[in-house]
Amino acid sequence: MNVEPSMRVEDKLYYNRYLVDVGHPHVKVRAHTTPSPQLLALLKVCPARCYELNDNGQVEITVDGCIECGTCRVIAEPTGDIQWSHPRGGYGVLFKFG
Amino acid sequence: MIEERFDAIVVGAGMAGNAAALTMARRGMKVLQLERGEYPGSKNVQGAILYADMMEKLIPEFREEAPLERHLVEQRFWIMDDRSHVGMHYRSDDFNEERPNRYTIIRAQFDKWFSSKVREAGATVLCETTVTELARDDRERVVGVRTDRRDGEIHADVVVLAEGVNGLLGTRAGLRARPTPDNVALAVKEMHFLPRETIEARFNLKGDEGVVIEAAGTISRGMTGMGFIYANKECISLGIGCLVADFQRTGQTPYGMLDHFKQHPSVAPLIAGSEVKEYSAHLIPEGGYKAIPQLHGEGWVVVGDAAQLNNAIHREGSNLAMTSGRIAAEAIVQVKSRREPMTATNLSLYKKMLDESFVIKDLKKYKDLPTLMHTHSQNFFLTYPQLISKAMQNFVRVDGTPKAEKEKATLKSFVKARSWTGLFGDACRFARAWR
Ligand SMILES: Cc1cc2nc3c(=O)[nH]c(=O)nc-3n(C[C@H](O)[C@H](O)[C@H](O)COP(=O)(O)OP(=O)(O)OC[C@H]3O[C@@H](n4cnc5c(N)ncnc54)[C@H](O)[C@@H]3O)c2cc1C
Ligand code: SF4
């Protein structure tokens, strides 16, 4: 029995409420030519699919849909591949249910 | 206003922070609590089951006031393979008691209410404020915090770090290590809305009775993980989580796993026709006793998930958070009432009191389980569930095969998959870790 067809994550994020802090991304990817294994892992493990490969094969992040779980921090901060902070107070995802 | 000095600053308005701030404010301390969310709960994700006993110790009358969903009368454990589940249900009318033992809750709503009690007790609660750094003096003692709101520092005798599993402050200040991929799980969760009557019919409930289902097996595809389905009044919380290290190793996606779980023939009928209103994700500390960091130091204590105080085996966390927050606060109040400084030595009272509580005793009991589950995840989360399901099917299907032959076949399938030594080893390892 099929309840609903699998949805794209991008569409799931529309359920959520966000206050995007335009121009202040709280997660940044270090400039690189070839992505490390840690950065490549983020393409799959980020539950909001914030990480993507660009045309040059580098990993990029768009933080707008970030649900602030911290998973990418746990994986890729120790290697210096990313910088992770909380969004400024009040910004970011705002769960209604949690 | 922030020029003034506080007796204590609490970072975070989750379960641990609220318990700590409430306890200290009620005892007359001047408390400042800082929360980065727009309102308390806006950043928090939980299943969620609330354990009444630990809540009652903080707010005895909470049942009359708090936003509670359903009191639990039934617990289901499911071992799943791709097409079936073998379940154990425990349902008892005893749980329809005057003061129920467990409730489902919705964290964002519950945290807002909990925070209103903290304010009532006299603490200053400041939301939309991210603490960026701990302030230290020239002897490295913690003397306050810096936030993204104002320039300068806010000072206090003691800082209670209740910043949750992903706590940046403590790790940035070098007070504890950053969580590692093998001691935190990533859980993804959705809220499925349905009419109340539909939920009650599907879960066999009346009134405010509730059910929770915990599920393990091939749904986590051989990774260390669990799924959960909790009935609320008008919605169902549904989610699944796995160790971050396992996600990293396998390249499985969390949302892929969630979709797979939702489409399982045992799960799909429960949520059919629902309207999803939220998709969230959060880490859960899973390292257990061995991952607990230093709990106190010069001018600081750490409580709740930030200190890895989470019992993954029993899926208890918020109650350990509340209890550690309350105990830390009680220790601080004692030090303060003796008019002594908040030194590491004096604050060791917190550790001593926590060691005496169920929090540390429970975590100690299971100290070897996290590693066992992790290193043998293929067996526990893939092979055994498949074997158990086949065995059950073999047991119940009537097809003219003599029973003795059926039993032989079942036994053979276990031995073939794991060998006698394997089976014996798994059983011993499990028993030893559980003891
Ligand atoms: C999917 C899931 C299901 C769960 N199910 C259950 C369950 O059924 N029962 C149960 O008992 N437990 C459960 N848990 C565990 C439980 O949620 C946690 O143990 C509990 O929330 C920990 O409380 P805490 O106060 O330590 O942290 P949190 O509740 O995470 O609170 C931390 C707070 O600190 C704030 N904060 C963090 N950093 C800063 C900063 N720098 N500045 C300002 N504010 C900051 C955050 O915004 C947040 O409000 C579950 C967890 C998850 C993820
Ligand atoms: S914090 Fe979580 S949701 Fe946000 S980018 Fe990192 S992995 Fe993705």
XYZ file of C-alpha atoms and ligand atoms in Angstrom:
594
model
C 0.000 0.000 0.000
C 1.323 3.361 -1.004
C 0.285 6.368 1.059
C 1.986 9.090 -0.860
C 4.663 9.028 -3.471
C 8.163 9.880 -2.242
C 8.611 13.602 -2.162
C 11.601 15.660 -2.971
C 13.230 17.045 0.166
C 13.066 20.539 -1.277
C 9.278 20.222 -1.245
C 9.204 18.926 2.319
C 10.972 22.089 3.426
C 7.937 24.115 2.343
C 6.091 22.705 5.333
C 8.448 24.558 7.611
C 8.611 28.161 8.732
C 11.920 29.987 8.306
C 13.200 33.464 8.932
C 16.114 33.646 6.539
C 18.946 35.954 7.598
C 19.740 37.216 4.117
C 23.450 37.801 3.625
C 24.450 36.056 6.873
C 24.842 32.359 6.113
C 25.578 30.495 9.354
C 27.395 27.630 7.617
C 30.214 28.143 5.138
C 32.172 25.719 2.988
C 35.936 26.277 2.754
C 37.137 27.030 -0.757
C 38.477 23.878 -2.411
C 39.296 22.446 -5.800
C 38.549 18.793 -5.085
C 36.067 17.962 -2.313
C 37.225 15.845 0.620
C 35.367 12.598 1.454
C 33.751 14.443 4.359
C 32.355 17.149 2.096
C 31.101 14.549 -0.348
C 29.329 12.725 2.493
C 27.331 15.882 3.200
C 25.675 15.692 -0.212
C 23.789 12.655 1.057
C 23.621 13.009 4.806
C 22.238 16.543 5.147
C 18.524 16.001 5.841
C 17.610 19.262 4.099
C 19.859 18.694 1.077
C 21.593 21.993 1.586
C 24.802 20.713 -0.015
C 25.159 20.326 -3.756
C 27.866 19.848 -6.349
C 28.376 22.778 -8.683
C 29.384 22.498 -12.312
C 33.059 22.526 -11.381
C 32.648 19.535 -9.094
C 32.937 21.558 -5.889
C 30.587 21.264 -2.936
C 28.407 24.309 -2.320
C 25.920 25.101 0.399
C 22.641 27.023 0.379
C 21.638 27.480 3.996
C 18.088 28.746 3.470
C 16.453 25.370 4.115
C 18.821 24.291 6.905
C 17.031 22.658 9.828
C 20.008 23.264 12.114
C 20.549 19.654 13.054
C 24.331 19.984 13.275
C 25.084 16.780 11.370
C 27.387 18.496 8.892
C 29.197 20.109 11.780
C 29.884 16.759 13.398
C 31.259 15.352 10.137
C 33.088 18.200 8.457
C 34.070 20.783 11.063
C 36.967 18.730 12.461
C 38.603 18.587 9.020
C 38.183 22.331 8.549
C 35.972 21.743 5.514
C 33.150 23.830 6.893
C 32.557 26.539 9.470
C 29.416 26.118 11.527
C 27.651 28.595 13.791
C 24.108 29.037 14.995
C 22.089 31.567 13.021
C 21.732 34.923 14.728
C 19.099 34.994 17.449
C 15.560 34.606 16.111
C 16.635 33.653 12.575
C 16.642 30.278 10.893
C 14.118 27.474 11.174
C 11.156 28.022 13.512
C 9.448 24.782 14.418
C 5.758 25.023 15.215
C 5.610 21.485 16.582
C 9.176 20.234 16.972
C 19.596 46.419 31.753
C 22.278 43.899 30.941
C 24.835 46.038 32.775
C 23.669 44.297 35.901
C 25.266 41.173 37.235
C 23.418 37.915 37.644
C 23.796 35.075 40.081
C 23.479 32.621 37.214
C 23.174 32.625 33.437
C 21.438 29.678 31.803
C 22.178 29.091 28.117
C 19.217 27.414 26.411
C 15.497 27.135 27.156
C 15.057 23.420 26.458
C 14.165 20.814 29.050
C 17.455 21.059 30.941
C 17.734 24.847 30.863
C 14.162 25.397 31.951
C 14.521 22.966 34.837
C 17.706 24.704 35.989
C 16.395 28.262 35.608
C 13.111 27.424 37.328
C 14.808 25.755 40.282
C 17.271 28.591 40.853
C 14.731 31.392 40.354
C 12.355 29.800 42.829
C 15.127 29.776 45.393
C 15.527 33.512 45.040
C 18.531 33.582 42.747
C 18.857 36.263 40.109
C 18.748 34.266 36.901
C 19.179 35.261 33.258
C 18.183 32.679 30.663
C 19.168 33.123 27.022
C 17.541 31.306 24.108
C 18.402 31.663 20.447
C 14.962 30.712 19.126
C 12.155 33.187 18.463
C 10.299 31.493 21.318
C 11.318 28.622 23.590
C 10.840 25.398 21.648
C 11.205 26.890 18.172
C 14.522 25.054 17.723
C 13.671 21.868 19.543
C 12.674 18.481 18.185
C 11.558 15.460 20.124
C 9.447 12.294 19.647
C 8.007 13.049 22.140
C 7.274 11.230 25.355
C 7.164 13.157 28.583
C 7.925 11.250 31.757
C 5.603 12.501 34.474
C 7.702 11.680 37.522
C 10.592 13.947 36.574
C 8.223 16.729 35.547
C 6.258 16.411 38.757
C 9.392 16.996 40.782
C 9.613 20.419 39.112
C 5.980 21.416 38.673
C 3.683 19.151 40.715
C 0.518 20.584 39.143
C 1.704 20.268 35.543
C -1.098 17.875 34.566
C -3.701 20.610 35.018
C -1.766 23.240 33.111
C 0.689 21.881 30.584
C -0.203 21.243 26.942
C -0.252 17.443 27.032
C -1.405 15.250 24.171
C -2.281 11.698 25.251
C -1.411 9.579 28.282
C 0.080 6.285 27.195
C -1.821 3.073 27.780
C 0.050 0.976 25.271
C 3.605 0.424 24.123
C 4.413 -1.532 20.976
C 7.828 -2.850 19.976
C 8.167 -3.920 16.387
C 10.919 -5.940 14.792
C 10.577 -5.258 11.111
C 11.666 -6.753 7.856
C 10.657 -5.293 4.533
C 7.164 -6.709 4.403
C 6.276 -7.680 7.945
C 6.695 -6.925 11.593
C 6.875 -9.112 14.653
C 5.448 -7.150 17.524
C 5.144 -7.128 21.240
C 2.362 -4.999 22.660
C 1.953 -4.089 26.238
C -1.366 -2.495 27.008
C -2.772 -2.052 30.463
C -5.796 -0.320 31.889
C -3.579 0.400 34.907
C -2.170 3.263 32.859
C -5.589 4.916 32.869
C -4.664 6.114 36.339
C -5.382 9.386 38.030
C -1.791 10.547 37.623
C -0.610 8.929 34.397
C 3.033 7.973 34.101
C 3.833 9.011 30.523
C 2.341 11.405 28.001
C 2.936 12.332 24.405
C 3.689 16.025 23.948
C 4.520 18.480 21.182
C 7.791 20.099 22.147
C 7.336 23.583 20.695
C 4.078 23.972 22.604
C 5.310 22.324 25.757
C 8.516 24.358 25.907
C 6.570 27.608 25.584
C 4.459 26.636 28.569
C 7.456 25.421 30.587
C 9.188 28.707 29.894
C 6.162 30.675 31.123
C 6.631 28.947 34.484
C 10.290 29.968 34.512
C 9.281 33.607 33.969
C 6.634 33.351 36.680
C 9.320 32.150 39.065
C 11.165 35.416 38.469
C 13.909 34.588 35.975
C 14.682 36.995 33.139
C 14.165 35.090 29.891
C 15.612 36.593 26.735
C 14.756 34.902 23.431
C 16.156 35.658 19.955
C 19.574 35.824 21.548
C 22.378 33.531 20.459
C 25.196 33.211 22.945
C 28.358 33.344 20.867
C 31.072 32.811 23.433
C 31.830 32.212 27.072
C 33.570 35.085 28.800
C 36.581 34.117 30.887
C 38.883 36.017 33.183
C 42.680 35.961 33.065
C 42.692 32.784 35.121
C 40.461 31.039 32.579
C 37.496 31.014 34.929
C 34.106 31.370 33.255
C 32.640 34.707 34.330
C 29.763 35.164 31.906
C 28.804 35.141 28.234
C 28.872 37.214 25.068
C 25.837 37.315 22.787
C 25.039 38.474 19.276
C 22.769 41.166 20.651
C 24.892 43.663 22.419
C 28.519 44.515 22.614
C 30.222 43.511 25.772
C 29.773 40.752 28.251
C 27.068 39.776 30.669
C 28.495 38.581 33.954
C 27.359 35.981 36.435
C 28.803 33.839 39.223
C 28.026 30.687 37.290
C 26.994 29.701 33.756
C 24.734 26.691 33.231
C 25.354 25.239 29.780
C 22.023 23.757 28.694
C 22.700 24.221 25.013
C 21.681 20.779 23.803
C 23.484 18.057 21.887
C 25.125 20.349 19.354
C 26.445 22.697 22.056
C 28.927 25.033 20.418
C 29.895 27.086 23.431
C 31.336 24.339 25.548
C 33.266 22.830 22.655
C 34.542 26.173 21.415
C 35.778 26.975 24.894
C 37.523 23.596 25.068
C 35.466 22.413 28.036
C 34.426 19.244 26.206
C 34.902 17.547 22.854
C 32.652 18.056 19.868
C 30.225 15.139 19.387
C 31.671 12.506 17.042
C 29.795 10.720 14.242
C 29.690 7.524 16.282
C 28.228 9.025 19.411
C 25.329 10.943 17.918
C 22.364 9.767 15.865
C 20.541 11.874 13.314
C 16.754 11.583 13.500
C 14.334 12.924 10.905
C 10.717 13.386 11.758
C 7.373 14.423 10.276
C 4.111 15.543 11.817
C 1.115 13.872 10.172
C -2.274 15.434 10.849
C -5.500 13.429 10.829
C -8.924 13.838 12.443
C -8.974 12.786 16.060
C -11.512 10.002 15.446
C -9.351 8.542 12.697
C -6.344 8.359 14.993
C -8.398 6.801 17.763
C -9.860 4.200 15.404
C -6.523 3.301 13.820
C -4.726 2.953 17.128
C -7.620 1.445 19.085
C -7.938 4.306 21.561
C -10.656 6.118 23.391
C -10.572 9.634 24.821
C -7.087 10.838 25.606
C -5.480 7.380 25.623
C -2.297 7.098 23.633
C 0.002 4.556 22.021
C 3.656 4.599 21.040
C 5.383 2.277 18.623
C 9.159 1.774 18.626
C 10.452 -0.070 15.602
C 13.777 -1.591 14.641
C 14.951 -3.870 11.886
C 15.598 -3.707 8.187
C 14.041 -0.209 8.113
C 17.496 1.052 9.126
C 19.139 -1.054 6.412
C 21.743 -2.620 8.657
C 22.643 0.621 10.384
C 22.213 1.216 14.106
C 18.840 2.903 14.194
C 15.217 3.034 15.275
C 11.899 4.239 13.984
C 9.070 5.636 16.079
C 5.373 6.389 15.713
C 3.602 8.297 18.479
C -0.100 9.082 18.579
C -0.992 12.636 19.594
C -4.495 14.084 19.795
C -4.792 15.196 16.199
C -1.531 14.187 14.687
C 1.018 11.416 14.548
C 4.716 12.018 15.146
C 6.700 9.704 12.946
C 10.436 9.493 12.522
C 13.545 7.432 12.186
C 17.140 7.894 13.249
C 20.537 6.297 12.743
C 24.068 6.916 13.909
C 25.706 9.695 11.913
C 28.742 7.455 11.381
C 26.483 4.869 9.731
C 24.912 7.433 7.409
C 28.402 8.610 6.535
C 29.627 5.092 5.874
C 26.677 3.859 3.838
C 25.699 6.980 1.925
C 22.046 6.320 2.751
C 19.961 9.472 2.927
C 17.896 10.248 6.031
C 14.838 11.326 4.022
C 15.120 8.200 1.864
C 14.982 6.089 4.989
C 12.022 8.055 6.316
C 10.098 7.570 3.069
C 10.892 3.881 3.091
C 9.637 3.608 6.680
C 6.431 5.465 5.821
C 5.739 3.148 2.919
C 6.229 -0.021 4.940
C 3.016 -2.073 4.757
C 2.710 -2.008 8.555
C 3.128 1.786 8.759
C 1.395 3.135 5.660
C -2.185 2.371 6.789
C -1.628 4.281 10.034
C -0.849 7.542 8.250
C -2.868 7.100 5.064
C -4.540 10.331 3.963
C -2.718 12.489 6.490
C -1.590 16.041 5.961
C 2.081 16.623 6.757
C 2.719 19.953 8.447
C 6.372 19.823 9.456
C 9.627 18.114 8.554
C 12.377 18.328 11.132
C 15.706 16.806 12.063
C 17.810 16.712 15.212
C 20.755 14.908 16.732
C 20.404 12.526 19.676
C 23.356 11.749 21.975
C 23.983 8.006 21.814
C 27.440 7.624 23.288
C 26.100 6.714 26.712
C 28.132 6.656 29.896
C 31.520 6.565 28.185
C 30.790 9.763 26.256
C 29.922 11.891 29.301
C 32.339 14.832 29.434
C 33.615 16.802 32.408
C 30.404 18.084 34.009
C 31.647 21.119 35.915
C 34.545 23.507 36.181
C 35.502 27.006 37.299
C 32.273 28.950 37.066
C 30.327 26.506 34.887
C 28.274 23.321 34.806
C 26.870 21.416 31.831
C 23.477 19.672 31.855
C 21.209 17.624 29.567
C 22.071 16.622 26.016
C 25.092 18.920 25.985
C 26.569 16.523 28.549
C 25.453 13.455 26.530
C 23.026 12.580 29.318
C 20.682 10.528 27.168
C 19.582 6.927 27.487
C 19.288 5.752 23.891
C 18.331 2.198 24.846
C 15.182 3.334 26.655
C 14.678 6.389 24.485
C 14.784 8.660 27.491
C 16.409 12.046 27.219
C 14.185 14.892 28.282
C 13.771 13.383 31.742
C 17.532 13.067 32.164
C 17.817 16.656 30.937
C 15.227 17.935 33.408
C 16.749 15.984 36.254
C 20.333 17.061 35.575
C 19.173 20.675 35.217
C 17.332 20.529 38.502
C 20.194 18.813 40.329
C 22.777 21.268 38.983
C 20.560 24.118 40.147
C 20.153 22.591 43.591
C 23.909 22.203 43.889
C 24.458 25.814 42.837
C 21.859 27.023 45.328
C 23.658 25.105 48.082
C 27.048 26.579 47.208
C 25.521 30.027 47.073
C 23.715 29.665 50.387
C 27.045 28.832 52.004
C 28.300 32.103 50.464
C 31.070 30.227 48.750
C 32.460 30.923 45.264
C 31.451 28.850 42.202
C 34.755 27.053 41.909
C 35.268 23.654 40.296
C 35.753 22.134 43.738
C 32.532 23.561 45.119
C 30.561 22.719 41.992
C 31.686 19.105 42.192
C 28.666 18.807 44.464
C 26.608 18.658 41.229
C 28.558 15.648 39.983
C 28.258 13.968 43.357
C 24.491 14.481 43.470
C 24.065 13.379 39.853
C 26.058 10.186 40.480
C 23.527 9.318 43.167
C 20.567 9.785 40.825
C 18.999 7.454 38.261
C 20.621 9.543 35.520
C 24.155 8.249 35.998
C 23.106 4.898 37.434
C 21.075 4.054 34.306
C 23.743 5.238 31.904
C 26.356 3.215 33.760
C 24.227 0.075 33.545
C 24.277 0.221 29.747
C 27.791 1.517 29.309
C 28.794 -1.221 26.819
C 25.626 -1.347 24.741
C 26.275 1.574 22.377
C 29.543 0.079 21.128
C 28.033 -3.391 20.821
C 25.067 -2.164 18.787
C 27.367 -0.181 16.594
C 29.978 -2.831 15.875
C 27.361 -5.541 15.316
C 24.732 -3.406 13.660
C 24.414 -5.696 10.624
C 23.406 -8.600 12.852
C 21.116 -6.745 15.201
C 19.417 -4.525 12.645
C 19.379 -6.653 9.504
C 20.092 -10.350 9.906
C 18.118 -11.074 13.069
C 14.997 -9.133 12.082
C 14.896 -11.029 8.798
C 15.400 -14.351 10.550
C 12.795 -13.612 13.178
C 10.265 -12.613 10.575
C 10.875 -15.803 8.571
C 10.610 -17.873 11.722
C 7.294 -16.294 12.626
C 5.920 -16.775 9.167
C 7.015 -20.377 9.216
C 5.311 -20.772 12.588
C 1.948 -19.352 11.611
C 1.600 -20.419 7.986
C -0.333 -23.682 7.652
C 0.826 -25.578 4.609
C 0.943 -29.272 5.401
C 4.583 -29.296 6.468
C 4.968 -31.248 9.727
C 5.738 -28.932 12.672
C 8.986 -30.725 13.528
C 10.287 -30.074 10.028
C 9.290 -26.424 10.297
C 11.181 -25.977 13.541
C 14.212 -27.663 12.095
C 14.136 -25.358 9.106
C 13.887 -22.300 11.325
C 16.800 -23.376 13.474
C 18.804 -24.170 10.381
C 18.216 -20.702 8.969
C 19.539 -19.100 12.153
C 22.634 -21.300 12.223
C 23.240 -20.796 8.537
C 23.080 -17.022 8.859
C 25.094 -16.631 12.041
C 26.698 -20.055 12.867
C 26.463 -21.580 16.313
C 29.432 -19.620 17.614
C 28.024 -16.447 16.115
C 24.653 -16.935 17.756
C 26.212 -17.848 21.066
C 28.612 -14.913 20.864
C 25.845 -12.430 20.072
C 23.728 -13.721 22.930
C 26.620 -13.490 25.406
C 27.696 -10.078 24.218
C 24.170 -8.794 24.470
C 23.575 -10.284 27.906
C 26.857 -8.895 29.198
C 26.134 -5.403 27.922
C 22.581 -5.470 29.232
C 23.509 -6.678 32.705
C 13.608 12.636 17.298
C 13.835 12.675 18.779
C 13.002 11.962 19.608
C 13.181 12.005 20.990
N 12.273 11.364 21.772
C 12.352 11.494 23.101
C 11.314 10.997 23.930
O 10.325 10.456 23.449
N 11.420 11.156 25.273
C 12.484 11.792 25.831
O 12.523 11.919 27.052
N 13.477 12.275 25.071
C 13.446 12.161 23.723
N 14.411 12.728 22.947
C 15.563 13.393 23.589
C 15.223 14.789 24.103
O 14.673 15.553 23.064
C 16.471 15.486 24.622
O 17.147 14.633 25.496
C 16.155 16.787 25.358
O 15.489 17.677 24.504
C 17.425 17.431 25.881
O 17.127 18.644 26.513
P 18.202 19.790 26.591
O 17.560 20.899 27.333
O 19.489 19.260 27.069
O 18.452 20.229 25.086
P 17.416 20.927 24.006
O 16.048 20.513 24.378
O 17.992 20.565 22.730
O 17.575 22.455 24.324
C 18.716 23.209 24.024
C 18.291 24.662 23.895
O 19.422 25.516 23.882
C 19.273 26.493 22.881
N 20.620 26.928 22.505
C 21.634 26.153 22.052
N 22.745 26.868 21.850
C 22.438 28.145 22.183
C 23.189 29.361 22.185
N 24.459 29.389 21.813
N 22.563 30.485 22.563
C 21.257 30.460 22.954
N 20.506 29.338 22.979
C 21.090 28.201 22.595
C 18.498 25.774 21.802
O 17.855 26.678 20.928
C 17.535 24.932 22.614
O 16.357 25.612 22.936
C 14.263 12.719 21.552
C 15.110 13.428 20.722
C 14.909 13.432 19.346
C 15.815 14.235 18.476
S 22.929 21.662 10.005
Fe 21.822 19.863 9.233
S 20.284 20.709 7.874
Fe 21.761 22.336 8.213
S 23.213 22.157 6.562
Fe 24.072 20.955 8.236
S 23.340 18.879 7.904
Fe 22.089 20.238 6.619
